[in-house]
Amino acid sequence: MACHKLCSTLPPKPQLTANYTTALSRYSTKVHAVQQLSQQPRDQTIIEGGTALFKCSILDKVGAQTWLKDGSPLNFNEQMSLEDSRFSIVSPTPNVDFHLEITDVTLADSGSFQCTVTKSGTDPPLLSSFASLTVTRKL
């Protein structure tokens, strides 16, 4: 088979030499791990005036994290949607921990809480188990 103009435009075949291996080392492959919940919130019973801490830790988070109380959003990542300063996001490990802290709890804070992470790219959305907060009266 004769090689015409096409052969002159093709790059030469690589040879398995140290130079070839060095050329390959310039390329890297990123492995994308799927986001997952590593710590979920638990039910709590707190006396009025106390502090509740619902823990939520997310490995390889790429979506946006939101806490829900009785189905309504409280935050978007680390920004609280409420104007109630008693509610805050505590992140001992940034971009992993999204713990919800409620200080000076009142009877009205009782309810069901859930940590969620939105879908992002090929990562599915995440929903923690529901955790209830029961606030009891001070004696």
CSV table of C-alpha atoms in Angstrom, one decimal:
chain,number,residue,atom,x,y,z
A,1,MET,CA,0.0,0.0,0.0
A,2,ALA,CA,1.4,3.4,-1.0
A,3,CYS,CA,1.4,6.3,1.4
A,4,HIS,CA,0.6,9.6,-0.3
A,5,LYS,CA,-0.1,13.1,1.1
A,6,LEU,CA,-1.9,11.7,4.2
A,7,CYS,CA,1.2,10.1,5.6
A,8,SER,CA,3.2,13.3,5.5
A,9,THR,CA,0.5,15.1,7.7
A,10,LEU,CA,0.3,12.4,10.4
A,11,PRO,CA,2.6,12.8,13.4
A,12,PRO,CA,5.3,10.2,13.8
A,13,LYS,CA,4.4,7.2,15.9
A,14,PRO,CA,5.5,7.6,19.5
A,15,GLN,CA,8.3,5.4,20.7
A,16,LEU,CA,8.3,3.9,24.2
A,17,THR,CA,11.2,5.9,25.6
A,18,ALA,CA,11.8,8.0,28.6
A,19,ASN,CA,10.8,11.0,26.6
A,20,TYR,CA,7.4,9.4,25.7
A,21,THR,CA,6.7,8.6,29.3
A,22,THR,CA,7.6,12.2,30.3
A,23,ALA,CA,5.2,13.5,27.7
A,24,LEU,CA,2.4,11.3,29.2
A,25,SER,CA,3.1,12.5,32.7
A,26,ARG,CA,1.8,16.0,31.7
A,27,TYR,CA,-1.7,14.6,31.6
A,28,SER,CA,-3.7,13.9,34.7
A,29,THR,CA,-7.0,12.3,35.3
A,30,LYS,CA,-9.3,13.7,38.0
A,31,VAL,CA,-11.4,11.0,39.6
A,32,HIS,CA,-14.8,12.4,40.8
A,33,ALA,CA,-16.2,10.8,43.9
A,34,VAL,CA,-20.0,10.9,44.4
A,35,GLN,CA,-21.2,13.2,47.1
A,36,GLN,CA,-22.5,11.3,50.1
A,37,LEU,CA,-23.8,11.9,53.7
A,38,SER,CA,-21.2,10.8,56.2
A,39,GLN,CA,-23.1,12.0,59.3
A,40,GLN,CA,-26.9,12.5,59.7
A,41,PRO,CA,-28.9,14.4,62.2
A,42,ARG,CA,-30.5,12.7,65.2
A,43,ASP,CA,-33.6,13.3,67.3
A,44,GLN,CA,-33.2,15.6,70.2
A,45,THR,CA,-35.1,16.6,73.3
A,46,ILE,CA,-33.9,20.0,74.7
A,47,ILE,CA,-35.2,22.0,77.6
A,48,GLU,CA,-36.4,25.5,76.8
A,49,GLY,CA,-33.5,28.0,76.6
A,50,GLY,CA,-31.0,25.2,75.8
A,51,THR,CA,-29.0,24.6,72.5
A,52,ALA,CA,-29.8,22.1,69.8
A,53,LEU,CA,-27.1,20.9,67.4
A,54,PHE,CA,-28.1,18.8,64.4
A,55,LYS,CA,-25.1,17.4,62.6
A,56,CYS,CA,-24.8,16.9,58.9
A,57,SER,CA,-21.5,16.0,57.2
A,58,ILE,CA,-21.2,15.6,53.4
A,59,LEU,CA,-18.2,14.0,51.7
A,60,ASP,CA,-17.2,15.2,48.2
A,61,LYS,CA,-20.0,17.9,48.2
A,62,VAL,CA,-20.6,19.5,44.9
A,63,GLY,CA,-24.3,20.5,45.3
A,64,ALA,CA,-25.8,23.2,47.5
A,65,GLN,CA,-26.6,22.2,51.1
A,66,THR,CA,-29.9,23.2,52.7
A,67,TRP,CA,-31.5,22.5,56.1
A,68,LEU,CA,-35.3,22.1,56.1
A,69,LYS,CA,-37.6,22.6,59.1
A,70,ASP,CA,-41.0,21.0,58.6
A,71,GLY,CA,-40.3,21.1,54.8
A,72,SER,CA,-39.3,24.8,54.6
A,73,PRO,CA,-35.7,25.9,53.9
A,74,LEU,CA,-33.7,27.6,56.6
A,75,ASN,CA,-30.4,28.2,54.8
A,76,PHE,CA,-28.5,28.0,51.5
A,77,ASN,CA,-25.0,26.5,52.1
A,78,GLU,CA,-23.6,28.6,55.0
A,79,GLN,CA,-26.0,31.6,54.6
A,80,MET,CA,-29.1,31.5,56.8
A,81,SER,CA,-32.4,32.4,55.2
A,82,LEU,CA,-34.0,33.3,58.5
A,83,GLU,CA,-33.5,36.6,60.2
A,84,ASP,CA,-33.4,34.8,63.5
A,85,SER,CA,-29.8,35.0,64.9
A,86,ARG,CA,-30.4,31.9,67.1
A,87,PHE,CA,-30.1,29.7,64.0
A,88,SER,CA,-26.6,29.3,62.5
A,89,ILE,CA,-24.5,26.9,60.4
A,90,VAL,CA,-21.5,25.5,62.3
A,91,SER,CA,-18.7,24.1,60.0
A,92,PRO,CA,-15.8,22.6,62.0
A,93,THR,CA,-14.5,21.2,58.7
A,94,PRO,CA,-15.4,23.7,55.9
A,95,ASN,CA,-17.3,22.3,52.9
A,96,VAL,CA,-17.9,19.0,54.8
A,97,ASP,CA,-19.7,19.9,58.0
A,98,PHE,CA,-23.0,21.8,57.8
A,99,HIS,CA,-24.3,21.5,61.4
A,100,LEU,CA,-27.4,23.4,62.3
A,101,GLU,CA,-27.2,25.1,65.7
A,102,ILE,CA,-30.2,26.6,67.4
A,103,THR,CA,-29.5,28.5,70.6
A,104,ASP,CA,-32.0,29.6,73.3
A,105,VAL,CA,-34.6,27.1,71.9
A,106,THR,CA,-38.3,27.9,72.4
A,107,LEU,CA,-41.3,25.6,72.2
A,108,ALA,CA,-42.0,27.0,68.7
A,109,ASP,CA,-38.7,25.5,67.5
A,110,SER,CA,-40.0,22.0,67.9
A,111,GLY,CA,-40.4,20.2,64.6
A,112,SER,CA,-38.8,18.0,62.0
A,113,PHE,CA,-35.4,18.8,60.5
A,114,GLN,CA,-33.7,17.4,57.5
A,115,CYS,CA,-30.3,18.1,55.8
A,116,THR,CA,-30.4,18.1,52.0
A,117,VAL,CA,-27.9,18.6,49.1
A,118,THR,CA,-29.0,19.5,45.6
A,119,LYS,CA,-28.1,17.4,42.6
A,120,SER,CA,-25.0,18.6,40.7
A,121,GLY,CA,-23.9,17.2,37.4
A,122,THR,CA,-24.1,13.4,37.7
A,123,ASP,CA,-24.3,13.5,41.5
A,124,PRO,CA,-27.8,12.6,42.8
A,125,PRO,CA,-29.5,14.8,45.4
A,126,LEU,CA,-29.0,13.8,49.0
A,127,LEU,CA,-31.7,13.7,51.7
A,128,SER,CA,-30.8,12.9,55.3
A,129,SER,CA,-33.1,11.1,57.6
A,130,PHE,CA,-35.6,13.3,59.5
A,131,ALA,CA,-34.6,14.3,63.0
A,132,SER,CA,-37.1,15.7,65.4
A,133,LEU,CA,-36.6,18.5,67.9
A,134,THR,CA,-38.7,18.3,71.0
A,135,VAL,CA,-38.5,21.3,73.3
A,136,THR,CA,-39.8,20.8,76.8
A,137,ARG,CA,-40.8,23.5,79.2
A,138,LYS,CA,-38.4,24.7,81.9
A,139,LEU,CA,-39.6,23.6,85.4
